[in-house]
PDB file of C-alpha atoms in Angstrom:
ATOM      1  CA  MET A  19      54.453  -4.588 -30.810  1.00  0.00           C
ATOM      2  CA  MET A  20      53.885  -7.298 -27.732  1.00  0.00           C
ATOM      3  CA  SER A  21      54.412  -4.367 -25.039  1.00  0.00           C
ATOM      4  CA  ILE A  22      51.759  -2.629 -26.668  1.00  0.00           C
ATOM      5  CA  PHE A  23      49.516  -5.323 -26.354  1.00  0.00           C
ATOM      6  CA  THR A  24      50.488  -5.846 -22.875  1.00  0.00           C
ATOM      7  CA  LEU A  25      49.952  -2.070 -21.978  1.00  0.00           C
ATOM      8  CA  PHE A  26      46.697  -2.191 -23.867  1.00  0.00           C
ATOM      9  CA  VAL A  27      45.601  -5.597 -21.714  1.00  0.00           C
ATOM     10  CA  VAL A  28      46.891  -3.562 -18.287  1.00  0.00           C
ATOM     11  CA  ALA A  29      45.096  -0.682 -18.868  1.00  0.00           C
ATOM     12  CA  PHE A  30      41.725  -2.284 -19.567  1.00  0.00           C
ATOM     13  CA  ALA A  31      42.020  -4.454 -16.552  1.00  0.00           C
ATOM     14  CA  LEU A  32      42.855  -1.921 -14.492  1.00  0.00           C
ATOM     15  CA  LEU A  33      39.709   0.172 -16.048  1.00  0.00           C
ATOM     16  CA  ALA A  34      37.538  -2.680 -15.838  1.00  0.00           C
ATOM     17  CA  SER A  35      38.488  -3.121 -11.811  1.00  0.00           C
ATOM     18  CA  VAL A  36      37.768   0.509 -11.043  1.00  0.00           C
ATOM     19  CA  LEU A  37      34.180   0.120 -12.885  1.00  0.00           C
ATOM     20  CA  ALA A  38      33.253  -2.721 -11.084  1.00  0.00           C
ATOM     21  CA  ALA A  39      34.133  -1.161  -7.324  1.00  0.00           C
ATOM     22  CA  PRO A  40      31.335  -0.754  -5.557  1.00  0.00           C
ATOM     23  CA  ILE A  41      29.566   2.567  -5.521  1.00  0.00           C
ATOM     24  CA  GLU A  42      29.059   4.115  -2.263  1.00  0.00           C
ATOM     25  CA  LEU A  43      25.367   4.983  -1.528  1.00  0.00           C
ATOM     26  CA  GLU A  44      24.325   8.420  -0.466  1.00  0.00           C
ATOM     27  CA  LYS A  45      24.091   8.707   3.513  1.00  0.00           C
ATOM     28  CA  ARG A  46      20.744   9.171   4.523  1.00  0.00           C
ATOM     29  CA  VAL A  47      19.853  12.681   4.715  1.00  0.00           C
ATOM     30  CA  THR A  48      18.837  14.323   7.835  1.00  0.00           C
ATOM     31  CA  HIS A  49      15.914  17.044   7.262  1.00  0.00           C
ATOM     32  CA  THR A  50      14.641  19.943  10.036  1.00  0.00           C
ATOM     33  CA  GLY A  51      12.073  22.059  10.701  1.00  0.00           C
ATOM     34  CA  ARG A  52       8.710  22.480  12.657  1.00  0.00           C
ATOM     35  CA  GLY A  53       6.442  19.335  13.543  1.00  0.00           C
ATOM     36  CA  THR A  54       2.830  20.502  13.947  1.00  0.00           C
ATOM     37  CA  TRP A  55      -0.303  18.239  14.209  1.00  0.00           C
ATOM     38  CA  PHE A  56      -3.875  18.467  12.649  1.00  0.00           C
ATOM     39  CA  ASP A  57      -7.064  16.284  12.729  1.00  0.00           C
ATOM     40  CA  VAL A  58      -6.268  13.451  10.127  1.00  0.00           C
ATOM     41  CA  GLY A  59      -8.983  12.402   7.497  1.00  0.00           C
ATOM     42  CA  LEU A  60      -8.882  11.481   3.822  1.00  0.00           C
ATOM     43  CA  GLY A  61      -5.118  12.361   2.961  1.00  0.00           C
ATOM     44  CA  ALA A  62      -3.754  13.284  -0.443  1.00  0.00           C
ATOM     45  CA  CYS A  63      -2.305   9.970  -1.008  1.00  0.00           C
ATOM     46  CA  GLY A  64      -6.134   8.695  -1.147  1.00  0.00           C
ATOM     47  CA  ASP A  65      -6.656   6.802   1.659  1.00  0.00           C
ATOM     48  CA  TYR A  66      -8.699   7.491   4.848  1.00  0.00           C
ATOM     49  CA  ASN A  67      -6.917   7.760   8.010  1.00  0.00           C
ATOM     50  CA  VAL A  68      -7.943   8.327  11.503  1.00  0.00           C
ATOM     51  CA  ASN A  69      -6.357  10.427  14.668  1.00  0.00           C
ATOM     52  CA  SER A  70      -4.734   7.022  16.142  1.00  0.00           C
ATOM     53  CA  ASP A  71      -2.928   6.354  12.943  1.00  0.00           C
ATOM     54  CA  LYS A  72       0.658   7.572  12.928  1.00  0.00           C
ATOM     55  CA  ILE A  73       0.057   9.815  10.086  1.00  0.00           C
ATOM     56  CA  VAL A  74       2.610  12.416   8.536  1.00  0.00           C
ATOM     57  CA  ALA A  75       1.811  15.057   5.849  1.00  0.00           C
ATOM     58  CA  ILE A  76       4.706  16.890   4.164  1.00  0.00           C
ATOM     59  CA  SER A  77       4.920  19.955   2.655  1.00  0.00           C
ATOM     60  CA  SER A  78       3.801  20.305  -1.215  1.00  0.00           C
ATOM     61  CA  GLN A  79       7.692  21.104  -1.772  1.00  0.00           C
ATOM     62  CA  VAL A  80       8.290  17.525  -1.250  1.00  0.00           C
ATOM     63  CA  TYR A  81       5.097  16.039  -1.679  1.00  0.00           C
ATOM     64  CA  GLY A  82       5.605  16.801  -5.550  1.00  0.00           C
ATOM     65  CA  SER A  83       3.369  14.108  -7.544  1.00  0.00           C
ATOM     66  CA  GLY A  84       3.070  11.829  -4.376  1.00  0.00           C
ATOM     67  CA  GLY A  85       6.166   9.610  -5.332  1.00  0.00           C
ATOM     68  CA  ASN A  86       6.491   9.355  -1.032  1.00  0.00           C
ATOM     69  CA  CYS A  87       3.315   8.047  -0.147  1.00  0.00           C
ATOM     70  CA  ASN A  88       3.206   5.189   2.176  1.00  0.00           C
ATOM     71  CA  GLN A  89       6.752   6.018   3.208  1.00  0.00           C
ATOM     72  CA  TRP A  90       7.874   5.480   6.763  1.00  0.00           C
ATOM     73  CA  MET A  91       9.931   8.182   8.253  1.00  0.00           C
ATOM     74  CA  HIS A  92      11.862   8.682  11.718  1.00  0.00           C
ATOM     75  CA  ILE A  93      11.166  11.674  13.591  1.00  0.00           C
ATOM     76  CA  THR A  94      12.983  13.034  16.623  1.00  0.00           C
ATOM     77  CA  ASN A  95      11.867  15.984  18.866  1.00  0.00           C
ATOM     78  CA  THR A  96      15.246  17.819  18.957  1.00  0.00           C
ATOM     79  CA  ALA A  97      14.409  19.627  22.225  1.00  0.00           C
ATOM     80  CA  ASN A  98      13.575  16.263  24.243  1.00  0.00           C
ATOM     81  CA  GLY A  99      15.246  13.545  22.284  1.00  0.00           C
ATOM     82  CA  LYS A 100      11.689  11.481  21.879  1.00  0.00           C
ATOM     83  CA  ASN A 101      11.683   9.490  18.467  1.00  0.00           C
ATOM     84  CA  ALA A 102       8.669   8.107  16.616  1.00  0.00           C
ATOM     85  CA  TRP A 103       8.125   6.647  13.101  1.00  0.00           C
ATOM     86  CA  GLY A 104       5.018   8.060  11.276  1.00  0.00           C
ATOM     87  CA  MET A 105       3.805   7.259   7.701  1.00  0.00           C
ATOM     88  CA  VAL A 106       3.514   9.677   4.541  1.00  0.00           C
ATOM     89  CA  ARG A 107      -0.309  10.050   3.885  1.00  0.00           C
ATOM     90  CA  ASP A 108      -0.974  13.323   3.154  1.00  0.00           C
ATOM     91  CA  GLU A 109       0.339  16.891   1.631  1.00  0.00           C
ATOM     92  CA  CYS A 110       0.529  20.185   3.916  1.00  0.00           C
ATOM     93  CA  PRO A 111       0.338  23.030   1.326  1.00  0.00           C
ATOM     94  CA  SER A 112       1.000  25.623   4.314  1.00  0.00           C
ATOM     95  CA  CYS A 113       4.523  23.817   5.698  1.00  0.00           C
ATOM     96  CA  GLY A 114       7.902  24.551   4.590  1.00  0.00           C
ATOM     97  CA  ALA A 115      10.219  22.123   3.222  1.00  0.00           C
ATOM     98  CA  GLY A 116      11.520  20.770   6.619  1.00  0.00           C
ATOM     99  CA  ASP A 117       8.141  20.748   8.188  1.00  0.00           C
ATOM    100  CA  LEU A 118       5.663  17.869   8.971  1.00  0.00           C
ATOM    101  CA  ASP A 119       2.288  17.999   9.994  1.00  0.00           C
ATOM    102  CA  MET A 120       1.145  15.013  12.008  1.00  0.00           C
ATOM    103  CA  SER A 121      -1.863  13.275  13.283  1.00  0.00           C
ATOM    104  CA  PRO A 122      -2.294  13.717  17.145  1.00  0.00           C
ATOM    105  CA  SER A 123      -1.385  10.079  18.223  1.00  0.00           C
ATOM    106  CA  LEU A 124       1.800  10.769  16.541  1.00  0.00           C
ATOM    107  CA  PHE A 125       2.708  14.137  17.808  1.00  0.00           C
ATOM    108  CA  GLU A 126       1.980  12.911  21.352  1.00  0.00           C
ATOM    109  CA  GLU A 127       4.617  10.195  20.933  1.00  0.00           C
ATOM    110  CA  LEU A 128       7.177  13.462  20.638  1.00  0.00           C
ATOM    111  CA  GLY A 129       5.292  16.019  23.049  1.00  0.00           C
ATOM    112  CA  SER A 130       2.373  17.390  24.241  1.00  0.00           C
ATOM    113  CA  LEU A 131      -0.580  18.601  21.999  1.00  0.00           C
ATOM    114  CA  ASP A 132      -0.965  21.751  24.117  1.00  0.00           C
ATOM    115  CA  THR A 133       2.765  22.719  22.935  1.00  0.00           C
ATOM    116  CA  GLY A 134       1.390  23.065  19.386  1.00  0.00           C
ATOM    117  CA  VAL A 135       4.808  23.530  17.695  1.00  0.00           C
ATOM    118  CA  LEU A 136       8.069  21.271  17.949  1.00  0.00           C
ATOM    119  CA  SER A 137      11.428  21.592  16.909  1.00  0.00           C
ATOM    120  CA  ILE A 138      12.184  18.610  14.625  1.00  0.00           C
ATOM    121  CA  SER A 139      14.275  16.391  12.684  1.00  0.00           C
ATOM    122  CA  TRP A 140      13.763  13.777  10.503  1.00  0.00           C
ATOM    123  CA  HIS A 141      14.633  11.383   7.803  1.00  0.00           C
ATOM    124  CA  TYR A 142      13.076   8.598   5.496  1.00  0.00           C
ATOM    125  CA  GLU A 143      13.579   4.866   6.154  1.00  0.00           C
ATOM    126  CA  ASN A 144      14.126   2.044   3.732  1.00  0.00           C
ATOM    127  CA  LYS A 145      11.029   1.272   1.314  1.00  0.00           C
ATOM    128  CA  ASP A 146      10.553  -2.140   2.926  1.00  0.00           C
ATOM    129  CA  PHE A 147      10.891  -0.738   6.634  1.00  0.00           C
ATOM    130  CA  VAL A 148       8.301  -1.226   9.089  1.00  0.00           C
ATOM    131  CA  PRO A 149       8.784  -0.581  12.692  1.00  0.00           C
TER     132      PRO A 149
END
């Protein structure tokens, strides 16, 4: 009888140690797509923006009900390696899932407005991130 009890205690201790192990967090997901620019104004997130703000409009697919509003993201021009940060403040109905529409000032940190369209990669920063 003692051996069954001992076996039960050992099994329980092993199970408890597995459940107490830290869970590995999902690594940051990097998205790719096209970067374009637009003249900003009243955004879908409910805030009025100006072209000098570092504003990003995300696709309607990603925007959903606005859960990413005011979220910072890191954007890279994959052709020249330039990086910038922008904040989600608007929705882009014509964008594909990985595409971003940016304010002119943000776009200019990555490339010339004359270019019009950039190949980009991007990811969200942590919720408490401020550049």
